[in-house]
Amino acid sequence: MTDTPIRVAVVTGASRGIGAEIAKALAEQGRHVVLMARNVEALDAVQGQIHASGGVATVIPCDVSDHQAMADAIESVYADHKRLDILVNNAGITRDNLLVRMSDDEFDEVIAVNLRSVFISCRAALKPMMRGKWGRIINISSVSAVVGNPGQANYAASKAAVTGLTKSLAKEMAGKNITANVVAPGFIETDMTTALPQRVKDAAIQATPLRRFGQAMEIAAAVAYLASDTAGFTTGQVLVVDGGMTMA
Ligand code: NDP
């Protein structure tokens, strides 16, 4: 009998918030987790927490909006480990403004981080996954993509496009034992939502049947399922984790 290999997982935006919890959850599953984001000190802290819990993690500082750097970072993971099994595209930003006032830069920046980086990293990760004959890609979208949100035309467009990209990829890779799925969070307590005005937070809670914000670990649990060995029959799906906000 051969030992099951330690699978290697890349998580972008792993320096805080949802990404940090995803990295910890994958480490708990026994994955070697590669942590990517820009803030090296914060990445080191997450790595320290994973090591303290008995997990294994490596830090690769990377600005995902620098698309060559993103591709190089993914390639270096394969060069170092000779495998890449799981890719979680979680890094994301908002640059909210009403569309009538939105600048080209506010639109382009969001597309570069939230969408184009996902295309670049998926393309770079597919070759190692195909070589390994196994892969799990999980892209983080948002309920904004499902229902729209005033002030978030750029963000909602980027997240809706991530869903289209993921479903197309799932169909392309279905014969290769590589799954691709989306997790779409509702309002989650992180730096991204802390900055929201209180009236927006109150309205979000009112619109959420469970009457609270979600916790980052509740998104991480959904990602950990989709990354698991037993999730191999689930592909091209959008798993909405939003306290019931968008239930049909
Ligand atoms: P945070 O703002 O708390 O964290 C964002 C993460 O993305 C950080 O780790 C940040 O790292 C990283 N990041 C941002 N820009 C870049 C960049 N250019 N290059 C590399 N990394 C980058 O956000 P959340 O944890 O709340 O969000 C995580 C994901 O979940 C995002 O895709 C977001 O759109 C999505 N989401 C969040 C919701 C929420 O309510 N919080 C709701 C729906 C979706 P660093 O600054 O170190 O580079």
PDB file of C-alpha atoms and ligand atoms in Angstrom:
ATOM      1  CA  MET A   1       0.000   0.000   0.000  1.00  0.00           C
ATOM      2  CA  THR A   2       1.286   3.485  -0.860  1.00  0.00           C
ATOM      3  CA  ASP A   3       0.977   6.346   1.614  1.00  0.00           C
ATOM      4  CA  THR A   4      -1.511   9.077   0.713  1.00  0.00           C
ATOM      5  CA  PRO A   5       0.610  12.077  -0.343  1.00  0.00           C
ATOM      6  CA  ILE A   6       0.413  15.334   1.591  1.00  0.00           C
ATOM      7  CA  ARG A   7      -1.618  17.519  -0.689  1.00  0.00           C
ATOM      8  CA  VAL A   8      -0.410  21.064  -1.339  1.00  0.00           C
ATOM      9  CA  ALA A   9      -2.962  23.884  -1.131  1.00  0.00           C
ATOM     10  CA  VAL A  10      -2.525  27.525  -2.192  1.00  0.00           C
ATOM     11  CA  VAL A  11      -4.719  30.132  -0.496  1.00  0.00           C
ATOM     12  CA  THR A  12      -4.638  33.739  -1.731  1.00  0.00           C
ATOM     13  CA  GLY A  13      -5.553  36.547   0.648  1.00  0.00           C
ATOM     14  CA  ALA A  14      -4.445  34.326   3.522  1.00  0.00           C
ATOM     15  CA  SER A  15      -3.087  37.134   5.707  1.00  0.00           C
ATOM     16  CA  ARG A  16      -6.373  37.817   7.535  1.00  0.00           C
ATOM     17  CA  GLY A  17     -10.137  37.442   7.505  1.00  0.00           C
ATOM     18  CA  ILE A  18     -11.728  34.620   5.565  1.00  0.00           C
ATOM     19  CA  GLY A  19      -8.479  33.556   3.847  1.00  0.00           C
ATOM     20  CA  ALA A  20      -6.631  33.066   7.146  1.00  0.00           C
ATOM     21  CA  GLU A  21      -9.453  30.823   8.413  1.00  0.00           C
ATOM     22  CA  ILE A  22      -9.493  28.858   5.139  1.00  0.00           C
ATOM     23  CA  ALA A  23      -5.746  28.284   5.468  1.00  0.00           C
ATOM     24  CA  LYS A  24      -6.145  27.040   9.043  1.00  0.00           C
ATOM     25  CA  ALA A  25      -9.017  24.723   8.081  1.00  0.00           C
ATOM     26  CA  LEU A  26      -7.009  23.195   5.215  1.00  0.00           C
ATOM     27  CA  ALA A  27      -3.996  22.764   7.508  1.00  0.00           C
ATOM     28  CA  GLU A  28      -6.259  20.928   9.956  1.00  0.00           C
ATOM     29  CA  GLN A  29      -7.186  18.588   7.070  1.00  0.00           C
ATOM     30  CA  GLY A  30      -3.465  17.764   6.841  1.00  0.00           C
ATOM     31  CA  ARG A  31      -2.661  19.853   3.769  1.00  0.00           C
ATOM     32  CA  HIS A  32       0.608  21.727   3.300  1.00  0.00           C
ATOM     33  CA  VAL A  33      -0.794  25.226   2.924  1.00  0.00           C
ATOM     34  CA  VAL A  34       0.940  27.946   0.897  1.00  0.00           C
ATOM     35  CA  LEU A  35      -0.138  31.358   2.175  1.00  0.00           C
ATOM     36  CA  MET A  36      -0.205  34.267  -0.308  1.00  0.00           C
ATOM     37  CA  ALA A  37      -0.982  37.974   0.193  1.00  0.00           C
ATOM     38  CA  ARG A  38       1.000  41.227   0.381  1.00  0.00           C
ATOM     39  CA  ASN A  39       1.414  41.758   4.137  1.00  0.00           C
ATOM     40  CA  VAL A  40       4.361  39.555   5.085  1.00  0.00           C
ATOM     41  CA  GLU A  41       4.099  40.148   8.856  1.00  0.00           C
ATOM     42  CA  ALA A  42       0.448  39.116   8.847  1.00  0.00           C
ATOM     43  CA  LEU A  43       1.228  36.053   6.715  1.00  0.00           C
ATOM     44  CA  ASP A  44       4.006  35.077   9.132  1.00  0.00           C
ATOM     45  CA  ALA A  45       1.541  35.357  12.029  1.00  0.00           C
ATOM     46  CA  VAL A  46      -0.943  33.018  10.306  1.00  0.00           C
ATOM     47  CA  GLN A  47       1.897  30.604   9.524  1.00  0.00           C
ATOM     48  CA  GLY A  48       2.879  30.703  13.218  1.00  0.00           C
ATOM     49  CA  GLN A  49      -0.674  29.855  14.282  1.00  0.00           C
ATOM     50  CA  ILE A  50      -0.794  26.921  11.859  1.00  0.00           C
ATOM     51  CA  HIS A  51       2.562  25.589  13.056  1.00  0.00           C
ATOM     52  CA  ALA A  52       1.479  25.980  16.701  1.00  0.00           C
ATOM     53  CA  SER A  53      -1.524  23.748  15.947  1.00  0.00           C
ATOM     54  CA  GLY A  54       0.693  21.083  14.396  1.00  0.00           C
ATOM     55  CA  GLY A  55       0.067  22.036  10.774  1.00  0.00           C
ATOM     56  CA  VAL A  56       2.458  22.927   7.960  1.00  0.00           C
ATOM     57  CA  ALA A  57       2.455  26.204   6.046  1.00  0.00           C
ATOM     58  CA  THR A  58       4.755  28.193   3.773  1.00  0.00           C
ATOM     59  CA  VAL A  59       4.584  31.922   3.026  1.00  0.00           C
ATOM     60  CA  ILE A  60       4.890  33.367  -0.487  1.00  0.00           C
ATOM     61  CA  PRO A  61       4.358  37.150  -0.499  1.00  0.00           C
ATOM     62  CA  CYS A  62       2.470  38.075  -3.641  1.00  0.00           C
ATOM     63  CA  ASP A  63       0.404  40.952  -4.975  1.00  0.00           C
ATOM     64  CA  VAL A  64      -2.224  39.103  -7.011  1.00  0.00           C
ATOM     65  CA  SER A  65      -2.878  42.204  -9.116  1.00  0.00           C
ATOM     66  CA  ASP A  66       0.684  41.844 -10.443  1.00  0.00           C
ATOM     67  CA  HIS A  67      -0.266  39.105 -12.830  1.00  0.00           C
ATOM     68  CA  GLN A  68       3.258  37.988 -13.704  1.00  0.00           C
ATOM     69  CA  ALA A  69       4.063  37.751  -9.977  1.00  0.00           C
ATOM     70  CA  MET A  70       0.905  35.677  -9.461  1.00  0.00           C
ATOM     71  CA  ALA A  71       1.835  33.243 -12.253  1.00  0.00           C
ATOM     72  CA  ASP A  72       5.433  33.044 -10.982  1.00  0.00           C
ATOM     73  CA  ALA A  73       4.238  32.356  -7.425  1.00  0.00           C
ATOM     74  CA  ILE A  74       2.072  29.438  -8.559  1.00  0.00           C
ATOM     75  CA  GLU A  75       4.941  28.066 -10.636  1.00  0.00           C
ATOM     76  CA  SER A  76       7.310  28.307  -7.668  1.00  0.00           C
ATOM     77  CA  VAL A  77       4.901  26.206  -5.591  1.00  0.00           C
ATOM     78  CA  TYR A  78       5.158  23.423  -8.149  1.00  0.00           C
ATOM     79  CA  ALA A  79       8.932  23.852  -8.399  1.00  0.00           C
ATOM     80  CA  ASP A  80       9.267  23.519  -4.589  1.00  0.00           C
ATOM     81  CA  HIS A  81       6.764  20.720  -3.923  1.00  0.00           C
ATOM     82  CA  LYS A  82       6.452  18.920  -7.261  1.00  0.00           C
ATOM     83  CA  ARG A  83       2.702  19.089  -6.822  1.00  0.00           C
ATOM     84  CA  LEU A  84      -0.200  21.514  -6.440  1.00  0.00           C
ATOM     85  CA  ASP A  85      -3.539  19.969  -5.544  1.00  0.00           C
ATOM     86  CA  ILE A  86      -5.815  22.667  -4.144  1.00  0.00           C
ATOM     87  CA  LEU A  87      -6.192  26.319  -5.186  1.00  0.00           C
ATOM     88  CA  VAL A  88      -8.373  28.741  -3.244  1.00  0.00           C
ATOM     89  CA  ASN A  89      -8.732  32.156  -4.870  1.00  0.00           C
ATOM     90  CA  ASN A  90      -9.878  34.248  -1.928  1.00  0.00           C
ATOM     91  CA  ALA A  91      -7.998  37.581  -2.249  1.00  0.00           C
ATOM     92  CA  GLY A  92     -10.501  40.322  -2.914  1.00  0.00           C
ATOM     93  CA  ILE A  93     -11.089  44.050  -2.587  1.00  0.00           C
ATOM     94  CA  THR A  94     -13.941  46.534  -2.757  1.00  0.00           C
ATOM     95  CA  ARG A  95     -13.780  50.050  -4.198  1.00  0.00           C
ATOM     96  CA  ASP A  96     -17.405  51.028  -3.665  1.00  0.00           C
ATOM     97  CA  ASN A  97     -18.991  53.958  -5.463  1.00  0.00           C
ATOM     98  CA  LEU A  98     -22.231  54.587  -7.296  1.00  0.00           C
ATOM     99  CA  LEU A  99     -21.737  53.675 -10.949  1.00  0.00           C
ATOM    100  CA  VAL A 100     -22.434  57.224 -12.105  1.00  0.00           C
ATOM    101  CA  ARG A 101     -19.432  58.416 -10.052  1.00  0.00           C
ATOM    102  CA  MET A 102     -17.192  55.360 -10.381  1.00  0.00           C
ATOM    103  CA  SER A 103     -13.741  56.078 -11.824  1.00  0.00           C
ATOM    104  CA  ASP A 104     -12.021  53.881 -14.389  1.00  0.00           C
ATOM    105  CA  ASP A 105      -9.383  53.095 -11.757  1.00  0.00           C
ATOM    106  CA  GLU A 106     -11.993  51.949  -9.208  1.00  0.00           C
ATOM    107  CA  PHE A 107     -13.422  49.612 -11.823  1.00  0.00           C
ATOM    108  CA  ASP A 108     -10.094  48.334 -13.175  1.00  0.00           C
ATOM    109  CA  GLU A 109      -8.481  47.748  -9.774  1.00  0.00           C
ATOM    110  CA  VAL A 110     -11.342  45.548  -8.611  1.00  0.00           C
ATOM    111  CA  ILE A 111     -11.325  43.563 -11.853  1.00  0.00           C
ATOM    112  CA  ALA A 112      -7.535  43.076 -11.632  1.00  0.00           C
ATOM    113  CA  VAL A 113      -7.618  41.699  -8.068  1.00  0.00           C
ATOM    114  CA  ASN A 114     -10.969  39.891  -8.000  1.00  0.00           C
ATOM    115  CA  LEU A 115     -11.160  38.481 -11.533  1.00  0.00           C
ATOM    116  CA  ARG A 116      -8.031  38.603 -13.665  1.00  0.00           C
ATOM    117  CA  SER A 117      -5.865  37.139 -10.896  1.00  0.00           C
ATOM    118  CA  VAL A 118      -8.289  34.197 -10.710  1.00  0.00           C
ATOM    119  CA  PHE A 119      -7.856  33.539 -14.420  1.00  0.00           C
ATOM    120  CA  ILE A 120      -4.058  33.772 -14.107  1.00  0.00           C
ATOM    121  CA  SER A 121      -3.768  31.515 -11.057  1.00  0.00           C
ATOM    122  CA  CYS A 122      -6.193  28.895 -12.386  1.00  0.00           C
ATOM    123  CA  ARG A 123      -4.328  28.727 -15.695  1.00  0.00           C
ATOM    124  CA  ALA A 124      -0.988  28.334 -13.922  1.00  0.00           C
ATOM    125  CA  ALA A 125      -2.334  25.718 -11.481  1.00  0.00           C
ATOM    126  CA  LEU A 126      -4.017  23.501 -14.054  1.00  0.00           C
ATOM    127  CA  LYS A 127      -0.830  21.979 -15.467  1.00  0.00           C
ATOM    128  CA  PRO A 128       0.382  20.657 -12.077  1.00  0.00           C
ATOM    129  CA  MET A 129      -3.130  19.463 -11.263  1.00  0.00           C
ATOM    130  CA  MET A 130      -3.400  17.629 -14.580  1.00  0.00           C
ATOM    131  CA  ARG A 131       0.022  16.051 -13.979  1.00  0.00           C
ATOM    132  CA  GLY A 132      -1.194  14.911 -10.545  1.00  0.00           C
ATOM    133  CA  LYS A 133      -4.512  13.726 -12.033  1.00  0.00           C
ATOM    134  CA  TRP A 134      -6.350  15.390  -9.137  1.00  0.00           C
ATOM    135  CA  GLY A 135      -7.391  18.931  -8.328  1.00  0.00           C
ATOM    136  CA  ARG A 136      -9.739  21.130  -6.348  1.00  0.00           C
ATOM    137  CA  ILE A 137     -10.282  24.775  -7.287  1.00  0.00           C
ATOM    138  CA  ILE A 138     -12.450  26.923  -5.049  1.00  0.00           C
ATOM    139  CA  ASN A 139     -13.098  30.540  -5.964  1.00  0.00           C
ATOM    140  CA  ILE A 140     -14.634  32.975  -3.498  1.00  0.00           C
ATOM    141  CA  SER A 141     -17.444  35.052  -4.953  1.00  0.00           C
ATOM    142  CA  SER A 142     -20.164  36.956  -3.071  1.00  0.00           C
ATOM    143  CA  VAL A 143     -23.915  37.281  -2.714  1.00  0.00           C
ATOM    144  CA  SER A 144     -23.407  40.691  -4.386  1.00  0.00           C
ATOM    145  CA  ALA A 145     -22.877  38.722  -7.593  1.00  0.00           C
ATOM    146  CA  VAL A 146     -26.204  36.960  -7.119  1.00  0.00           C
ATOM    147  CA  VAL A 147     -28.450  39.900  -6.230  1.00  0.00           C
ATOM    148  CA  GLY A 148     -26.386  43.044  -7.018  1.00  0.00           C
ATOM    149  CA  ASN A 149     -25.646  45.794  -4.510  1.00  0.00           C
ATOM    150  CA  PRO A 150     -25.813  49.590  -4.860  1.00  0.00           C
ATOM    151  CA  GLY A 151     -22.274  51.009  -5.008  1.00  0.00           C
ATOM    152  CA  GLN A 152     -20.779  47.671  -6.030  1.00  0.00           C
ATOM    153  CA  ALA A 153     -21.198  47.494  -9.822  1.00  0.00           C
ATOM    154  CA  ASN A 154     -17.447  46.828 -10.134  1.00  0.00           C
ATOM    155  CA  TYR A 155     -17.345  44.278  -7.312  1.00  0.00           C
ATOM    156  CA  ALA A 156     -20.572  42.473  -8.306  1.00  0.00           C
ATOM    157  CA  ALA A 157     -19.419  42.294 -11.937  1.00  0.00           C
ATOM    158  CA  SER A 158     -16.060  40.820 -10.887  1.00  0.00           C
ATOM    159  CA  LYS A 159     -17.684  38.238  -8.609  1.00  0.00           C
ATOM    160  CA  ALA A 160     -20.375  37.254 -11.144  1.00  0.00           C
ATOM    161  CA  ALA A 161     -17.611  36.786 -13.719  1.00  0.00           C
ATOM    162  CA  VAL A 162     -15.749  34.519 -11.297  1.00  0.00           C
ATOM    163  CA  THR A 163     -18.827  32.278 -11.239  1.00  0.00           C
ATOM    164  CA  GLY A 164     -18.962  32.117 -15.047  1.00  0.00           C
ATOM    165  CA  LEU A 165     -15.238  31.410 -15.210  1.00  0.00           C
ATOM    166  CA  THR A 166     -15.538  28.657 -12.599  1.00  0.00           C
ATOM    167  CA  LYS A 167     -18.472  26.897 -14.279  1.00  0.00           C
ATOM    168  CA  SER A 168     -16.675  26.947 -17.650  1.00  0.00           C
ATOM    169  CA  LEU A 169     -13.522  25.618 -16.017  1.00  0.00           C
ATOM    170  CA  ALA A 170     -15.505  22.882 -14.257  1.00  0.00           C
ATOM    171  CA  LYS A 171     -16.809  21.685 -17.633  1.00  0.00           C
ATOM    172  CA  GLU A 172     -13.359  21.838 -19.251  1.00  0.00           C
ATOM    173  CA  MET A 173     -11.716  19.874 -16.428  1.00  0.00           C
ATOM    174  CA  ALA A 174     -14.492  17.377 -15.659  1.00  0.00           C
ATOM    175  CA  GLY A 175     -12.671  14.585 -17.462  1.00  0.00           C
ATOM    176  CA  LYS A 176      -9.420  15.274 -15.600  1.00  0.00           C
ATOM    177  CA  ASN A 177     -10.546  14.618 -12.028  1.00  0.00           C
ATOM    178  CA  ILE A 178     -10.305  18.350 -11.288  1.00  0.00           C
ATOM    179  CA  THR A 179     -13.316  20.045  -9.732  1.00  0.00           C
ATOM    180  CA  ALA A 180     -14.011  23.787  -9.686  1.00  0.00           C
ATOM    181  CA  ASN A 181     -16.582  25.358  -7.401  1.00  0.00           C
ATOM    182  CA  VAL A 182     -17.555  28.728  -5.962  1.00  0.00           C
ATOM    183  CA  VAL A 183     -18.313  29.710  -2.394  1.00  0.00           C
ATOM    184  CA  ALA A 184     -20.454  32.852  -2.191  1.00  0.00           C
ATOM    185  CA  PRO A 185     -20.453  34.390   1.293  1.00  0.00           C
ATOM    186  CA  GLY A 186     -23.086  36.761   2.634  1.00  0.00           C
ATOM    187  CA  PHE A 187     -22.059  39.373   5.228  1.00  0.00           C
ATOM    188  CA  ILE A 188     -19.085  38.018   7.191  1.00  0.00           C
ATOM    189  CA  GLU A 189     -17.365  39.717  10.131  1.00  0.00           C
ATOM    190  CA  THR A 190     -13.957  40.765   8.748  1.00  0.00           C
ATOM    191  CA  ASP A 191     -11.993  43.969   8.033  1.00  0.00           C
ATOM    192  CA  MET A 192     -13.980  44.244   4.779  1.00  0.00           C
ATOM    193  CA  THR A 193     -17.281  44.696   6.613  1.00  0.00           C
ATOM    194  CA  THR A 194     -16.013  46.428   9.786  1.00  0.00           C
ATOM    195  CA  ALA A 195     -15.607  49.614   7.753  1.00  0.00           C
ATOM    196  CA  LEU A 196     -19.275  49.663   6.674  1.00  0.00           C
ATOM    197  CA  PRO A 197     -21.525  52.386   8.150  1.00  0.00           C
ATOM    198  CA  GLN A 198     -23.702  51.133  11.057  1.00  0.00           C
ATOM    199  CA  ARG A 199     -26.941  51.669   9.066  1.00  0.00           C
ATOM    200  CA  VAL A 200     -25.627  49.366   6.309  1.00  0.00           C
ATOM    201  CA  LYS A 201     -24.698  46.723   8.901  1.00  0.00           C
ATOM    202  CA  ASP A 202     -28.142  46.984  10.519  1.00  0.00           C
ATOM    203  CA  ALA A 203     -29.836  46.622   7.112  1.00  0.00           C
ATOM    204  CA  ALA A 204     -27.671  43.579   6.330  1.00  0.00           C
ATOM    205  CA  ILE A 205     -28.689  41.903   9.578  1.00  0.00           C
ATOM    206  CA  GLN A 206     -32.360  42.669   8.901  1.00  0.00           C
ATOM    207  CA  ALA A 207     -32.015  41.087   5.428  1.00  0.00           C
ATOM    208  CA  THR A 208     -30.406  37.953   6.893  1.00  0.00           C
ATOM    209  CA  PRO A 209     -32.922  35.411   8.242  1.00  0.00           C
ATOM    210  CA  LEU A 210     -30.341  34.130  10.761  1.00  0.00           C
ATOM    211  CA  ARG A 211     -30.105  37.752  12.052  1.00  0.00           C
ATOM    212  CA  ARG A 212     -26.335  37.966  12.372  1.00  0.00           C
ATOM    213  CA  PHE A 213     -23.125  38.322  10.391  1.00  0.00           C
ATOM    214  CA  GLY A 214     -21.348  35.082   9.557  1.00  0.00           C
ATOM    215  CA  GLN A 215     -17.953  34.142  10.964  1.00  0.00           C
ATOM    216  CA  ALA A 216     -14.934  33.584   8.697  1.00  0.00           C
ATOM    217  CA  MET A 217     -14.627  30.008   9.955  1.00  0.00           C
ATOM    218  CA  GLU A 218     -18.146  29.311   8.629  1.00  0.00           C
ATOM    219  CA  ILE A 219     -16.900  30.105   5.110  1.00  0.00           C
ATOM    220  CA  ALA A 220     -13.719  28.114   5.744  1.00  0.00           C
ATOM    221  CA  ALA A 221     -15.817  25.052   6.623  1.00  0.00           C
ATOM    222  CA  ALA A 222     -17.574  25.222   3.235  1.00  0.00           C
ATOM    223  CA  VAL A 223     -14.245  25.565   1.428  1.00  0.00           C
ATOM    224  CA  ALA A 224     -12.745  22.686   3.409  1.00  0.00           C
ATOM    225  CA  TYR A 225     -15.621  20.452   2.300  1.00  0.00           C
ATOM    226  CA  LEU A 226     -15.170  21.351  -1.378  1.00  0.00           C
ATOM    227  CA  ALA A 227     -11.398  20.756  -1.047  1.00  0.00           C
ATOM    228  CA  SER A 228     -11.835  17.375   0.583  1.00  0.00           C
ATOM    229  CA  ASP A 229     -11.145  14.020  -1.023  1.00  0.00           C
ATOM    230  CA  THR A 230     -14.824  13.072  -0.616  1.00  0.00           C
ATOM    231  CA  ALA A 231     -16.155  16.098  -2.545  1.00  0.00           C
ATOM    232  CA  GLY A 232     -15.116  14.662  -5.911  1.00  0.00           C
ATOM    233  CA  PHE A 233     -18.675  14.451  -7.294  1.00  0.00           C
ATOM    234  CA  THR A 234     -19.381  18.160  -6.718  1.00  0.00           C
ATOM    235  CA  THR A 235     -18.303  20.501  -9.515  1.00  0.00           C
ATOM    236  CA  GLY A 236     -19.490  23.716 -11.153  1.00  0.00           C
ATOM    237  CA  GLN A 237     -21.552  24.603  -8.076  1.00  0.00           C
ATOM    238  CA  VAL A 238     -22.083  27.823  -6.168  1.00  0.00           C
ATOM    239  CA  LEU A 239     -22.316  27.147  -2.455  1.00  0.00           C
ATOM    240  CA  VAL A 240     -23.989  30.204  -0.929  1.00  0.00           C
ATOM    241  CA  VAL A 241     -23.184  30.689   2.763  1.00  0.00           C
ATOM    242  CA  ASP A 242     -25.211  33.750   3.729  1.00  0.00           C
ATOM    243  CA  GLY A 243     -27.464  33.034   6.705  1.00  0.00           C
ATOM    244  CA  GLY A 244     -30.374  32.576   4.304  1.00  0.00           C
ATOM    245  CA  MET A 245     -30.136  36.079   2.801  1.00  0.00           C
ATOM    246  CA  THR A 246     -30.642  35.041  -0.829  1.00  0.00           C
ATOM    247  CA  MET A 247     -32.672  31.858  -0.458  1.00  0.00           C
ATOM    248  CA  ALA A 248     -35.151  31.507  -3.307  1.00  0.00           C
TER     249      ALA A 248
HETATM  250  P1  NDP B   1     -10.398  41.206   4.045  1.00  0.00           P
HETATM  251  O1  NDP B   1     -10.411  42.602   3.526  1.00  0.00           O
HETATM  252  O2  NDP B   1     -10.518  40.970   5.500  1.00  0.00           O
HETATM  253  O3  NDP B   1      -9.083  40.440   3.522  1.00  0.00           O
HETATM  254  C1  NDP B   1      -8.748  40.507   2.159  1.00  0.00           C
HETATM  255  C2  NDP B   1      -7.588  39.594   1.890  1.00  0.00           C
HETATM  256  O4  NDP B   1      -7.237  39.722   0.503  1.00  0.00           O
HETATM  257  C3  NDP B   1      -6.373  39.949   2.723  1.00  0.00           C
HETATM  258  O5  NDP B   1      -5.694  38.776   3.093  1.00  0.00           O
HETATM  259  C4  NDP B   1      -5.542  40.766   1.748  1.00  0.00           C
HETATM  260  O6  NDP B   1      -4.167  40.619   2.060  1.00  0.00           O
HETATM  261  C5  NDP B   1      -5.863  40.079   0.426  1.00  0.00           C
HETATM  262  N1  NDP B   1      -5.605  40.937  -0.701  1.00  0.00           N
HETATM  263  C6  NDP B   1      -6.239  42.075  -1.057  1.00  0.00           C
HETATM  264  N2  NDP B   1      -5.674  42.601  -2.141  1.00  0.00           N
HETATM  265  C7  NDP B   1      -4.643  41.785  -2.487  1.00  0.00           C
HETATM  266  C8  NDP B   1      -3.669  41.810  -3.506  1.00  0.00           C
HETATM  267  N3  NDP B   1      -3.614  42.789  -4.418  1.00  0.00           N
HETATM  268  N4  NDP B   1      -2.764  40.801  -3.556  1.00  0.00           N
HETATM  269  C9  NDP B   1      -2.784  39.810  -2.643  1.00  0.00           C
HETATM  270  N5  NDP B   1      -3.696  39.720  -1.657  1.00  0.00           N
HETATM  271  C10 NDP B   1      -4.601  40.719  -1.579  1.00  0.00           C
HETATM  272  O7  NDP B   1     -11.547  40.464   3.236  1.00  0.00           O
HETATM  273  P2  NDP B   1     -12.436  39.194   3.614  1.00  0.00           P
HETATM  274  O8  NDP B   1     -11.642  38.197   4.358  1.00  0.00           O
HETATM  275  O9  NDP B   1     -13.708  39.690   4.157  1.00  0.00           O
HETATM  276  O10 NDP B   1     -12.753  38.665   2.140  1.00  0.00           O
HETATM  277  C11 NDP B   1     -12.159  37.519   1.563  1.00  0.00           C
HETATM  278  C12 NDP B   1     -12.891  37.196   0.273  1.00  0.00           C
HETATM  279  O11 NDP B   1     -14.282  36.973   0.558  1.00  0.00           O
HETATM  280  C13 NDP B   1     -12.846  38.321  -0.757  1.00  0.00           C
HETATM  281  O12 NDP B   1     -12.737  37.783  -2.046  1.00  0.00           O
HETATM  282  C14 NDP B   1     -14.200  38.998  -0.589  1.00  0.00           C
HETATM  283  O13 NDP B   1     -14.602  39.653  -1.759  1.00  0.00           O
HETATM  284  C15 NDP B   1     -15.074  37.799  -0.252  1.00  0.00           C
HETATM  285  N6  NDP B   1     -16.308  38.136   0.430  1.00  0.00           N
HETATM  286  C16 NDP B   1     -16.290  38.712   1.682  1.00  0.00           C
HETATM  287  C17 NDP B   1     -17.474  39.035   2.309  1.00  0.00           C
HETATM  288  C18 NDP B   1     -17.542  39.645   3.672  1.00  0.00           C
HETATM  289  O14 NDP B   1     -18.658  39.963   4.132  1.00  0.00           O
HETATM  290  N7  NDP B   1     -16.447  39.812   4.393  1.00  0.00           N
HETATM  291  C19 NDP B   1     -18.778  38.800   1.650  1.00  0.00           C
HETATM  292  C20 NDP B   1     -18.670  38.173   0.359  1.00  0.00           C
HETATM  293  C21 NDP B   1     -17.481  37.869  -0.216  1.00  0.00           C
HETATM  294  P3  NDP B   1      -3.064  41.777   2.048  1.00  0.00           P
HETATM  295  O15 NDP B   1      -3.738  43.051   2.397  1.00  0.00           O
HETATM  296  O16 NDP B   1      -2.062  41.287   3.058  1.00  0.00           O
HETATM  297  O17 NDP B   1      -2.515  41.734   0.664  1.00  0.00           O
END
